[in-house]
């Protein structure tokens, strides 16, 4: 009955709000489980096409680098014929566990817009009408930025990381035979991290709305933000400067966009007041 009985938010107690939050979380989790089941059934596509796609020489990113190399007159220096490593499972339940957790991760990515929708439904009753209007398109913008980050992580960060780390050797005596858990953790971290990092403009929008951030603050600490961006880039990319720069550039662009958004929010607040 608690899930179907709708109360006025102004007269809801703390426990009522917790109950409301619980049902939003249950519905969001159910959405992740449903999409996760779909991903579990689509095992061949999820693993053979998506997960192990960056391991294959014909991956679109490698083709693009190869064409760029030829265009710049570098022969085939950026062309990859074979990545010198293999993926193996060394645990009895290794492949089954990986199948389960990868399906849940895929379910989270696919259900992300609905998760945002449930989050929005929970906080919307506490907002004024003008705040709801100014936040119109929240789900669409957040979902777009998240999926844009996921694509960036999958097509840029993941292949760069796999190519660098997969071909790195301290000695020819040591073969690169990665455990499937380690390989998928790299793909998962690259994709999810980039998806969340690309939400930076939205985060700055809400921080500005509640008065924690101003355009002046963002401009003043731009240098510190650059250092933080480079640290984040170093965490989610292989340890080479080129990859870190590739990640840092879009994040810095997002930071500058955040300054513009923060300025627009402040300007609108001053007009209203």
mmCIF file of C-alpha atoms in Angstrom, residues 30-209:
data_model
loop_
_atom_site.group_PDB
_atom_site.id
_atom_site.type_symbol
_atom_site.label_atom_id
_atom_site.label_comp_id
_atom_site.label_asym_id
_atom_site.label_seq_id
_atom_site.Cartn_x
_atom_site.Cartn_y
_atom_site.Cartn_z
ATOM 1 C CA UNK A 30 14.355 -3.521 -10.970
ATOM 2 C CA UNK A 31 15.089 -1.646 -14.203
ATOM 3 C CA UNK A 32 18.795 -2.523 -13.899
ATOM 4 C CA UNK A 33 17.933 -6.193 -13.282
ATOM 5 C CA UNK A 34 15.564 -6.345 -16.279
ATOM 6 C CA UNK A 35 18.072 -4.768 -18.664
ATOM 7 C CA UNK A 36 20.777 -6.927 -17.055
ATOM 8 C CA UNK A 37 18.772 -10.051 -17.892
ATOM 9 C CA UNK A 38 18.519 -8.863 -21.499
ATOM 10 C CA UNK A 39 22.307 -8.372 -21.542
ATOM 11 C CA UNK A 40 22.777 -11.817 -19.962
ATOM 12 C CA UNK A 41 20.740 -13.431 -22.756
ATOM 13 C CA UNK A 42 22.639 -11.461 -25.433
ATOM 14 C CA UNK A 43 25.920 -13.032 -24.292
ATOM 15 C CA UNK A 44 27.485 -13.371 -27.759
ATOM 16 C CA UNK A 45 26.885 -9.729 -28.657
ATOM 17 C CA UNK A 46 27.973 -8.355 -25.266
ATOM 18 C CA UNK A 47 31.221 -10.331 -25.122
ATOM 19 C CA UNK A 48 32.254 -11.208 -28.689
ATOM 20 C CA UNK A 49 31.271 -7.857 -30.225
ATOM 21 C CA UNK A 50 31.484 -5.296 -27.407
ATOM 22 C CA UNK A 51 33.809 -6.542 -24.673
ATOM 23 C CA UNK A 52 36.371 -8.228 -26.915
ATOM 24 C CA UNK A 53 35.908 -5.791 -29.807
ATOM 25 C CA UNK A 54 38.860 -3.569 -28.731
ATOM 26 C CA UNK A 55 41.043 -6.695 -28.685
ATOM 27 C CA UNK A 56 40.580 -7.231 -32.418
ATOM 28 C CA UNK A 57 42.764 -5.468 -35.038
ATOM 29 C CA UNK A 58 39.692 -4.528 -37.109
ATOM 30 C CA UNK A 59 38.217 -2.408 -34.303
ATOM 31 C CA UNK A 60 37.014 0.979 -35.710
ATOM 32 C CA UNK A 61 39.510 2.966 -33.599
ATOM 33 C CA UNK A 62 42.457 0.964 -34.946
ATOM 34 C CA UNK A 63 41.156 1.335 -38.493
ATOM 35 C CA UNK A 64 40.858 5.090 -37.985
ATOM 36 C CA UNK A 65 44.417 5.337 -36.650
ATOM 37 C CA UNK A 66 45.673 3.252 -39.552
ATOM 38 C CA UNK A 67 43.945 5.489 -42.120
ATOM 39 C CA UNK A 68 45.296 8.575 -40.317
ATOM 40 C CA UNK A 69 48.791 7.114 -40.419
ATOM 41 C CA UNK A 70 48.582 6.530 -44.158
ATOM 42 C CA UNK A 71 47.131 10.001 -44.768
ATOM 43 C CA UNK A 72 50.024 11.605 -42.858
ATOM 44 C CA UNK A 73 52.538 9.597 -44.878
ATOM 45 C CA UNK A 74 53.659 7.453 -41.945
ATOM 46 C CA UNK A 75 53.175 4.206 -43.854
ATOM 47 C CA UNK A 76 51.537 1.688 -41.506
ATOM 48 C CA UNK A 77 53.178 2.731 -38.236
ATOM 49 C CA UNK A 78 49.776 3.114 -36.528
ATOM 50 C CA UNK A 79 48.241 -0.004 -38.048
ATOM 51 C CA UNK A 80 47.693 -2.994 -35.758
ATOM 52 C CA UNK A 81 47.706 -6.460 -37.261
ATOM 53 C CA UNK A 82 47.559 -8.401 -34.019
ATOM 54 C CA UNK A 83 47.509 -7.526 -30.340
ATOM 55 C CA UNK A 84 50.118 -9.674 -28.571
ATOM 56 C CA UNK A 85 48.144 -10.993 -25.614
ATOM 57 C CA UNK A 86 45.505 -13.550 -24.730
ATOM 58 C CA UNK A 87 42.647 -13.591 -22.238
ATOM 59 C CA UNK A 88 42.096 -16.567 -19.976
ATOM 60 C CA UNK A 89 39.998 -17.677 -17.022
ATOM 61 C CA UNK A 90 41.858 -19.326 -14.157
ATOM 62 C CA UNK A 91 38.949 -19.867 -11.771
ATOM 63 C CA UNK A 92 36.321 -22.595 -11.879
ATOM 64 C CA UNK A 93 33.466 -20.075 -11.677
ATOM 65 C CA UNK A 94 35.424 -17.296 -13.393
ATOM 66 C CA UNK A 95 33.507 -17.082 -16.662
ATOM 67 C CA UNK A 96 30.095 -17.439 -15.021
ATOM 68 C CA UNK A 97 30.880 -14.702 -12.454
ATOM 69 C CA UNK A 98 32.153 -12.419 -15.197
ATOM 70 C CA UNK A 99 28.981 -13.085 -17.191
ATOM 71 C CA UNK A 100 26.793 -12.093 -14.210
ATOM 72 C CA UNK A 101 28.652 -8.906 -13.254
ATOM 73 C CA UNK A 102 29.148 -7.765 -16.833
ATOM 74 C CA UNK A 103 25.407 -8.167 -17.432
ATOM 75 C CA UNK A 104 24.674 -6.044 -14.353
ATOM 76 C CA UNK A 105 27.100 -3.361 -15.569
ATOM 77 C CA UNK A 106 25.492 -3.390 -19.014
ATOM 78 C CA UNK A 107 22.095 -3.230 -17.323
ATOM 79 C CA UNK A 108 23.143 -0.145 -15.353
ATOM 80 C CA UNK A 109 24.348 1.596 -18.524
ATOM 81 C CA UNK A 110 21.184 0.783 -20.478
ATOM 82 C CA UNK A 111 18.882 1.701 -17.584
ATOM 83 C CA UNK A 112 20.710 4.940 -16.767
ATOM 84 C CA UNK A 113 17.968 7.247 -18.181
ATOM 85 C CA UNK A 114 15.336 5.465 -16.084
ATOM 86 C CA UNK A 115 17.541 5.679 -12.977
ATOM 87 C CA UNK A 116 17.741 9.433 -13.570
ATOM 88 C CA UNK A 117 13.971 9.513 -14.015
ATOM 89 C CA UNK A 118 13.422 7.875 -10.606
ATOM 90 C CA UNK A 119 15.921 10.263 -9.026
ATOM 91 C CA UNK A 120 14.120 13.206 -10.610
ATOM 92 C CA UNK A 121 10.717 11.980 -9.396
ATOM 93 C CA UNK A 122 12.078 11.854 -5.853
ATOM 94 C CA UNK A 123 13.536 15.389 -5.742
ATOM 95 C CA UNK A 124 11.006 17.153 -8.006
ATOM 96 C CA UNK A 125 8.249 17.557 -5.348
ATOM 97 C CA UNK A 126 10.661 19.622 -3.217
ATOM 98 C CA UNK A 127 11.360 22.067 -6.048
ATOM 99 C CA UNK A 128 9.559 25.286 -6.911
ATOM 100 C CA UNK A 129 7.752 25.607 -10.245
ATOM 101 C CA UNK A 130 10.395 27.988 -11.638
ATOM 102 C CA UNK A 131 13.158 25.544 -10.602
ATOM 103 C CA UNK A 132 11.361 22.711 -12.379
ATOM 104 C CA UNK A 133 11.081 24.806 -15.535
ATOM 105 C CA UNK A 134 14.756 25.824 -15.440
ATOM 106 C CA UNK A 135 15.734 22.179 -14.965
ATOM 107 C CA UNK A 136 13.602 21.021 -17.870
ATOM 108 C CA UNK A 137 15.398 18.479 -20.004
ATOM 109 C CA UNK A 138 17.471 17.230 -17.044
ATOM 110 C CA UNK A 139 17.035 13.552 -17.937
ATOM 111 C CA UNK A 140 17.727 14.062 -21.645
ATOM 112 C CA UNK A 141 20.855 16.178 -21.092
ATOM 113 C CA UNK A 142 22.266 13.904 -18.372
ATOM 114 C CA UNK A 143 21.611 10.788 -20.436
ATOM 115 C CA UNK A 144 23.183 12.355 -23.525
ATOM 116 C CA UNK A 145 26.327 13.372 -21.625
ATOM 117 C CA UNK A 146 26.569 9.965 -19.934
ATOM 118 C CA UNK A 147 26.259 8.013 -23.187
ATOM 119 C CA UNK A 148 28.658 10.412 -24.897
ATOM 120 C CA UNK A 149 31.175 9.692 -22.137
ATOM 121 C CA UNK A 150 30.542 5.944 -22.428
ATOM 122 C CA UNK A 151 31.224 6.074 -26.174
ATOM 123 C CA UNK A 152 34.353 8.151 -25.603
ATOM 124 C CA UNK A 153 35.577 5.663 -23.007
ATOM 125 C CA UNK A 154 34.796 2.679 -25.229
ATOM 126 C CA UNK A 155 36.138 3.928 -28.550
ATOM 127 C CA UNK A 156 39.059 6.059 -27.309
ATOM 128 C CA UNK A 157 40.228 5.162 -23.791
ATOM 129 C CA UNK A 158 39.633 1.403 -23.906
ATOM 130 C CA UNK A 159 41.501 0.636 -27.163
ATOM 131 C CA UNK A 160 44.388 2.945 -26.209
ATOM 132 C CA UNK A 161 44.685 1.264 -22.819
ATOM 133 C CA UNK A 162 44.400 -2.255 -24.198
ATOM 134 C CA UNK A 163 46.867 -1.573 -26.991
ATOM 135 C CA UNK A 164 49.450 -0.041 -24.658
ATOM 136 C CA UNK A 165 49.144 -2.449 -21.738
ATOM 137 C CA UNK A 166 48.527 -5.494 -23.923
ATOM 138 C CA UNK A 167 51.742 -4.941 -25.838
ATOM 139 C CA UNK A 168 53.902 -3.811 -22.926
ATOM 140 C CA UNK A 169 56.613 -6.248 -21.822
ATOM 141 C CA UNK A 170 59.440 -5.951 -19.330
ATOM 142 C CA UNK A 171 61.063 -8.976 -20.935
ATOM 143 C CA UNK A 172 60.387 -11.325 -23.831
ATOM 144 C CA UNK A 173 60.466 -14.104 -21.260
ATOM 145 C CA UNK A 174 57.152 -12.854 -19.834
ATOM 146 C CA UNK A 175 53.991 -13.496 -21.857
ATOM 147 C CA UNK A 176 50.918 -11.308 -21.545
ATOM 148 C CA UNK A 177 48.109 -13.700 -20.607
ATOM 149 C CA UNK A 178 45.518 -11.620 -18.801
ATOM 150 C CA UNK A 179 42.830 -12.981 -16.530
ATOM 151 C CA UNK A 180 39.341 -12.237 -17.828
ATOM 152 C CA UNK A 181 38.486 -10.369 -14.594
ATOM 153 C CA UNK A 182 41.412 -7.981 -15.134
ATOM 154 C CA UNK A 183 40.582 -7.412 -18.804
ATOM 155 C CA UNK A 184 36.909 -6.652 -18.209
ATOM 156 C CA UNK A 185 37.723 -4.468 -15.187
ATOM 157 C CA UNK A 186 39.818 -2.288 -17.502
ATOM 158 C CA UNK A 187 36.983 -1.979 -20.025
ATOM 159 C CA UNK A 188 34.408 -1.346 -17.301
ATOM 160 C CA UNK A 189 36.500 1.298 -15.518
ATOM 161 C CA UNK A 190 37.239 3.169 -18.755
ATOM 162 C CA UNK A 191 33.598 3.237 -19.849
ATOM 163 C CA UNK A 192 31.887 3.996 -16.526
ATOM 164 C CA UNK A 193 34.503 6.547 -15.412
ATOM 165 C CA UNK A 194 34.222 8.532 -18.637
ATOM 166 C CA UNK A 195 30.420 8.358 -18.521
ATOM 167 C CA UNK A 196 30.388 9.873 -15.026
ATOM 168 C CA UNK A 197 33.121 12.445 -15.758
ATOM 169 C CA UNK A 198 31.077 13.762 -18.686
ATOM 170 C CA UNK A 199 28.333 14.697 -16.194
ATOM 171 C CA UNK A 200 30.522 17.575 -14.988
ATOM 172 C CA UNK A 201 28.404 20.394 -16.540
ATOM 173 C CA UNK A 202 25.240 19.046 -14.896
ATOM 174 C CA UNK A 203 26.971 18.774 -11.526
ATOM 175 C CA UNK A 204 28.213 22.356 -11.817
ATOM 176 C CA UNK A 205 24.706 23.493 -12.759
ATOM 177 C CA UNK A 206 23.222 22.155 -9.516
ATOM 178 C CA UNK A 207 26.171 23.315 -7.406
ATOM 179 C CA UNK A 208 25.638 26.806 -8.786
ATOM 180 C CA UNK A 209 21.891 26.595 -8.117
#
